[in-house]
Tab-separated table of C-alpha atoms in Angstrom:
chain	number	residue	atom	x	y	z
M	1	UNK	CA	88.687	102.326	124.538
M	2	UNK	CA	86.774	99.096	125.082
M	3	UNK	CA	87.546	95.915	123.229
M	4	UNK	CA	86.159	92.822	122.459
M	5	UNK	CA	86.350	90.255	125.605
M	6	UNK	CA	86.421	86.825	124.904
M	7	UNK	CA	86.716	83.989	127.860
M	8	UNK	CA	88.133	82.032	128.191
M	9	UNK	CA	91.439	82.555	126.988
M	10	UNK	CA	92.643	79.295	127.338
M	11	UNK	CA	90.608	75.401	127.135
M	12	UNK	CA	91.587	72.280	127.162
M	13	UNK	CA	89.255	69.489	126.833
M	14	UNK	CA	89.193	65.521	126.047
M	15	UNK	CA	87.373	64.411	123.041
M	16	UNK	CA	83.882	64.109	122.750
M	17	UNK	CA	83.594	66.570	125.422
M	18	UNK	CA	81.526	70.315	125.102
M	19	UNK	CA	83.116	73.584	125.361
M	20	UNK	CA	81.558	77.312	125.452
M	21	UNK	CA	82.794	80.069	124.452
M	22	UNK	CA	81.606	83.144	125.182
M	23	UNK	CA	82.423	86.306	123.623
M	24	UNK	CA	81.214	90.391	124.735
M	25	UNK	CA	81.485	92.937	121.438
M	26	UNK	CA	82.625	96.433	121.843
M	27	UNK	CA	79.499	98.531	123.466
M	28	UNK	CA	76.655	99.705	120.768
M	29	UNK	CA	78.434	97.066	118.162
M	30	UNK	CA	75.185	95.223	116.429
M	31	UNK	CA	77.547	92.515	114.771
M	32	UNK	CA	79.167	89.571	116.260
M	33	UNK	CA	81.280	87.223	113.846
M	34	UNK	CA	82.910	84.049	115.081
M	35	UNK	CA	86.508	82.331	113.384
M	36	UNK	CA	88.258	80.214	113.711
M	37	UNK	CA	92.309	79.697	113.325
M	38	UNK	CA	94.271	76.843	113.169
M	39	UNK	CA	97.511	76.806	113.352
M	40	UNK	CA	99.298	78.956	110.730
M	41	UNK	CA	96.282	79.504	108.573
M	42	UNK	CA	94.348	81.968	107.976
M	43	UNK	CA	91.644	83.258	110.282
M	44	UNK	CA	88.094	80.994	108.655
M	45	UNK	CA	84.326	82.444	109.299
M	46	UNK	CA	81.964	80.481	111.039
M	47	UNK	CA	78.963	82.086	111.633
M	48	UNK	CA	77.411	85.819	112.459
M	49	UNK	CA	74.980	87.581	114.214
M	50	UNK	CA	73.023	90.783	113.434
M	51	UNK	CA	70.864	92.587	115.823
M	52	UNK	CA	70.688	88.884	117.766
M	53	UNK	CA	69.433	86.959	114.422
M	54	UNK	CA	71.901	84.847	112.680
M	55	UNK	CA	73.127	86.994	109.316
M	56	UNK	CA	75.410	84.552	107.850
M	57	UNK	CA	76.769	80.949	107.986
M	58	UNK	CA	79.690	80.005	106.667
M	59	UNK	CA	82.382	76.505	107.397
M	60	UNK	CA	80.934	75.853	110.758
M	61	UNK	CA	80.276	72.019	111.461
M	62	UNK	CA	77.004	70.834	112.408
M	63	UNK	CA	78.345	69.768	115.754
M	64	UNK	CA	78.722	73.404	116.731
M	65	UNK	CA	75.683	76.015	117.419
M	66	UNK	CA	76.309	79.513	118.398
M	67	UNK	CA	73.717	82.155	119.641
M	68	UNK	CA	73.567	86.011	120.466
M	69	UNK	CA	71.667	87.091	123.472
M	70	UNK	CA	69.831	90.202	124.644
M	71	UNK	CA	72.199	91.302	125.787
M	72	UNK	CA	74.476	91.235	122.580
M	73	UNK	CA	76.968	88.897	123.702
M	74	UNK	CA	77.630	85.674	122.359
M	75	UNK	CA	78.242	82.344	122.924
M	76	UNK	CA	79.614	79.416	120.874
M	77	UNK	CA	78.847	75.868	121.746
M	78	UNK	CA	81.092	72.997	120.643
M	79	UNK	CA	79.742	69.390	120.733
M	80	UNK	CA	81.618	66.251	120.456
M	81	UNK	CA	85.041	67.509	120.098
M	82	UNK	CA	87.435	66.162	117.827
M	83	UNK	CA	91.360	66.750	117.673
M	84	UNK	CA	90.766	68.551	114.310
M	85	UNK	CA	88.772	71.403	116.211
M	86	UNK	CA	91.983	72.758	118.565
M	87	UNK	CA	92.899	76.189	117.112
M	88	UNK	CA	92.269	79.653	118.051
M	89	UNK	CA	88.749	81.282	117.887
M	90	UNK	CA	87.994	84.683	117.573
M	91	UNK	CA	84.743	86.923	118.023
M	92	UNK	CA	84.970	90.139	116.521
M	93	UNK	CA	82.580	93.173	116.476
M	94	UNK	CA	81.512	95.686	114.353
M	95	UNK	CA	78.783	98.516	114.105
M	96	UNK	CA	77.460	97.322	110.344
M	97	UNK	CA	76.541	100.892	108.991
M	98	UNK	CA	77.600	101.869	105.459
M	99	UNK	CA	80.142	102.267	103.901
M	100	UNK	CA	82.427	101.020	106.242
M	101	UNK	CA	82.155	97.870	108.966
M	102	UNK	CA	85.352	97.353	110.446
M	103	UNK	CA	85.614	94.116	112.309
M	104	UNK	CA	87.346	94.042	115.781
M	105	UNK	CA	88.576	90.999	116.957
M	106	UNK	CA	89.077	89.524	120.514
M	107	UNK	CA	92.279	88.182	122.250
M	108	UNK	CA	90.839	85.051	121.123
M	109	UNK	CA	90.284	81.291	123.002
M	110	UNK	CA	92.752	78.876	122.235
M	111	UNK	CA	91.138	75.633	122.342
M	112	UNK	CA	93.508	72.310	122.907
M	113	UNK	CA	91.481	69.309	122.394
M	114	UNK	CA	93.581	66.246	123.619
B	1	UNK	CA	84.396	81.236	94.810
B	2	UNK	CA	85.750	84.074	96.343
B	3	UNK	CA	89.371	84.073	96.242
B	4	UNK	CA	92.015	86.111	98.242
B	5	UNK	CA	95.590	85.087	96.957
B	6	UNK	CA	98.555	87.003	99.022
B	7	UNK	CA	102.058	86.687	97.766
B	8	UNK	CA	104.958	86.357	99.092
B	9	UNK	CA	103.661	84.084	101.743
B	10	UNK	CA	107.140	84.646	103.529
B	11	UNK	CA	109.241	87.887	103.117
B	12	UNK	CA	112.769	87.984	105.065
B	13	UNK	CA	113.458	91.903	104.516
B	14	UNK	CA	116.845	93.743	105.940
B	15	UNK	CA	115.834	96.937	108.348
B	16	UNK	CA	115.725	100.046	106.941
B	17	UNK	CA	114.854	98.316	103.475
B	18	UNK	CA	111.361	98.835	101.333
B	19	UNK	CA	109.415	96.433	100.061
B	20	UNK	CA	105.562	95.242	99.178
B	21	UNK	CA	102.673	92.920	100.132
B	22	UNK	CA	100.432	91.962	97.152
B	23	UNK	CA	96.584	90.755	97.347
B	24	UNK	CA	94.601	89.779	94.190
B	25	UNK	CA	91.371	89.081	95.060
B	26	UNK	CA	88.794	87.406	92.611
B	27	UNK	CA	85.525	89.535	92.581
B	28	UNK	CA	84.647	92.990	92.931
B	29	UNK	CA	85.578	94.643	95.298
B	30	UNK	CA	83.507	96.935	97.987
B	31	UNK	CA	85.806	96.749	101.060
B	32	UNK	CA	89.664	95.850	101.905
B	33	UNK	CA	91.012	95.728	105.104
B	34	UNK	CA	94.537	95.254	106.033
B	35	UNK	CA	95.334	93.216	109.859
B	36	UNK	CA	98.604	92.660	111.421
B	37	UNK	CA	98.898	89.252	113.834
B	38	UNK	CA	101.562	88.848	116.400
B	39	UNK	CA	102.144	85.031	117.093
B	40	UNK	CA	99.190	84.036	119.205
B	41	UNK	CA	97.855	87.142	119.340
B	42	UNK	CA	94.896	89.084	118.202
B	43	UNK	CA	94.187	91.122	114.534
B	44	UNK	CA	95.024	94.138	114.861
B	45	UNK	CA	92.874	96.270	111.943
B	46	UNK	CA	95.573	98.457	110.094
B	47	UNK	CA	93.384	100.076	107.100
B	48	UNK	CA	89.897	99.648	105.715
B	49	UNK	CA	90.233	100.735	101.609
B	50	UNK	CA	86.940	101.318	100.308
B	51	UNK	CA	86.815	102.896	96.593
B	52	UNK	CA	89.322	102.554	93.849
B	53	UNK	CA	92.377	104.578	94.220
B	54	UNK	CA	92.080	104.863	97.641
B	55	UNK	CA	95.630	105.345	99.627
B	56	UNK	CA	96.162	105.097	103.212
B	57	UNK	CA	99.184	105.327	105.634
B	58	UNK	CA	100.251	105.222	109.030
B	59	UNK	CA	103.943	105.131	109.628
B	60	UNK	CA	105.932	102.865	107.459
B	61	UNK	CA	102.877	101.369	105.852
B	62	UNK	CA	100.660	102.254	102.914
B	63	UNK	CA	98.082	100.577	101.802
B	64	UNK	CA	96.164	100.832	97.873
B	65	UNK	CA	93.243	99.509	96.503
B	66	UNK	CA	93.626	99.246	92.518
B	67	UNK	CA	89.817	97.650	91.823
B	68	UNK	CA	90.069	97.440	88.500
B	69	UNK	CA	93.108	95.119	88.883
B	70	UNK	CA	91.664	93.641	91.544
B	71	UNK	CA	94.806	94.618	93.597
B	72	UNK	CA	95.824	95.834	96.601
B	73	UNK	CA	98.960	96.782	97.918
B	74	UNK	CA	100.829	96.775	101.476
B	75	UNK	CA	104.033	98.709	101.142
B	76	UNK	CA	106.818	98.631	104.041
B	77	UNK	CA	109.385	101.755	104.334
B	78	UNK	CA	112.414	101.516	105.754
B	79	UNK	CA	111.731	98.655	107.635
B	80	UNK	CA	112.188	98.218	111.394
B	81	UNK	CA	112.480	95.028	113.180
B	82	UNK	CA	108.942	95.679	114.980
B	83	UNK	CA	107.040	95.671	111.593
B	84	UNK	CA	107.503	91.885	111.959
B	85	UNK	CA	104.368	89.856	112.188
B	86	UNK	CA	102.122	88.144	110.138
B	87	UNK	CA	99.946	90.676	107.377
B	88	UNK	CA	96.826	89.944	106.417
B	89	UNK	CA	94.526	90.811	103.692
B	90	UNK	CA	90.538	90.441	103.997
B	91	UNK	CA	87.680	90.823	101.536
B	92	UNK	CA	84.014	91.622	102.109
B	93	UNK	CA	81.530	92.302	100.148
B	94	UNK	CA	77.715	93.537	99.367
B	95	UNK	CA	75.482	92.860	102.461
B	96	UNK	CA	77.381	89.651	103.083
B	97	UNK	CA	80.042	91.413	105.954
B	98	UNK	CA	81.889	88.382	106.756
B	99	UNK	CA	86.279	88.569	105.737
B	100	UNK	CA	87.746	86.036	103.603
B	101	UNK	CA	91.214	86.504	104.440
B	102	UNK	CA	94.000	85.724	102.378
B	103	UNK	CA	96.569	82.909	103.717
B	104	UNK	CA	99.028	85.858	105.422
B	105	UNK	CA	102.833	86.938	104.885
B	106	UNK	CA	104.614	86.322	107.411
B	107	UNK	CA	106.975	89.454	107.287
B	108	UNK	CA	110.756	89.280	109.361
B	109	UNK	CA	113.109	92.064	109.534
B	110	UNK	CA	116.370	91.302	110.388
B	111	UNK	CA	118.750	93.583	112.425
């Protein structure tokens, strides 16, 4: 079965560079949610996307934008990196029909920001 | 604020013994979902509870939703040394579909 496909796997950047990640949800999945993970924590929510509108916002910092295309993929831009933002970041996908909306997450980016 | 507490936040079990994962959670519930994480790797979804009472299980695992307690429940049988990862529990809610995870237990079985 398909999965989630995230590139790239890996980044490493200097700070106060950009970075995009780009992320590809399971075919006929209408929900995109990106998180992020740093190191042993939890996985934290960012931001969402229904049907290509933004559906929810949550911890993301002001430096970073994210956008769903026609296509239903996704991308996440990252301004002005700081050390603080290397951890992992995960899209995950779901088909958002009642009563269930399981979320499948991506292998995930790691981002090292040096 | 929506809280997800997991406890124990580390459990060291022996194969071939039982034991349980516990999430409180601090609102009501509509959906639970279970995920294992291998270290640097993806979540894996294990179970989705939806309504009180519900019980689901694949293998050595079973998962319970107790909504009224605001509880749920990951229980290991007999133990195997491949169960070990990192569990965790994730709440969402109403027409806001986003998890808040709890912080994880990081599960070891020993030989």
């Amino acid at each position: 079965a398909a999965g989630v496909i995230q590139s790239p796997r890996h980044l490493i950047k200097e700070k106060r560079e950009t970075a995009t990640l780009k992320c590809y949800p399971i075919p006929r999945h209408d929900t995109v949610y990106w998180y992020q993970q740093g190191p042993g924590q939890d996985p934290q929510f960012l931001i969402s996307f229904y049907e290509k509108m933004q559906s929810d916002k949550g911890s993301i910092p002001d430096r970073f934008s994210a956008q769903q295309f026609s296509d239903y993929h996704s991308e996440l831009n990252m301004s002005s990196l700081e050390l603080g933002d290397s951890a992992l970041y995960f899209c995950a996908s779901s088909l958002s029909r009642p009563p269930t909306d399981t979320q499948y997450f991506g292998p995930g980016t790691r981002l090292t920001v040096l | 604020e929506l809280k997800v507490e997991q406890n124990p936040l580390f459990l060291s079990m022996q194969e071939g013994k039982n034991y349980t994962i516990y999430c409180n959670y601090s609102t009501t519930s509509d959906r639970l979902y279970w995920y294992r994480q291998d270290p640097g790797k993806s979540l894996e979804s294990l179970f989705v509870l939806l309504s009180n009472g519900a019980v689901k299980q694949e293998g050595r695992l079973m998962a319970s939703l107790d909504t009224k307690a605001r509880l749920s429940t990951l229980h290991i049988t007999a133990a195997v040394h491949d169960l070990s990862a990192t569990y965790f529990c994730g709440y969402s809610g109403g027409s806001n579909y986003k998890l808040t995870f709890g912080k994880g237990t990081l599960l070891t079985v020993n030989p």
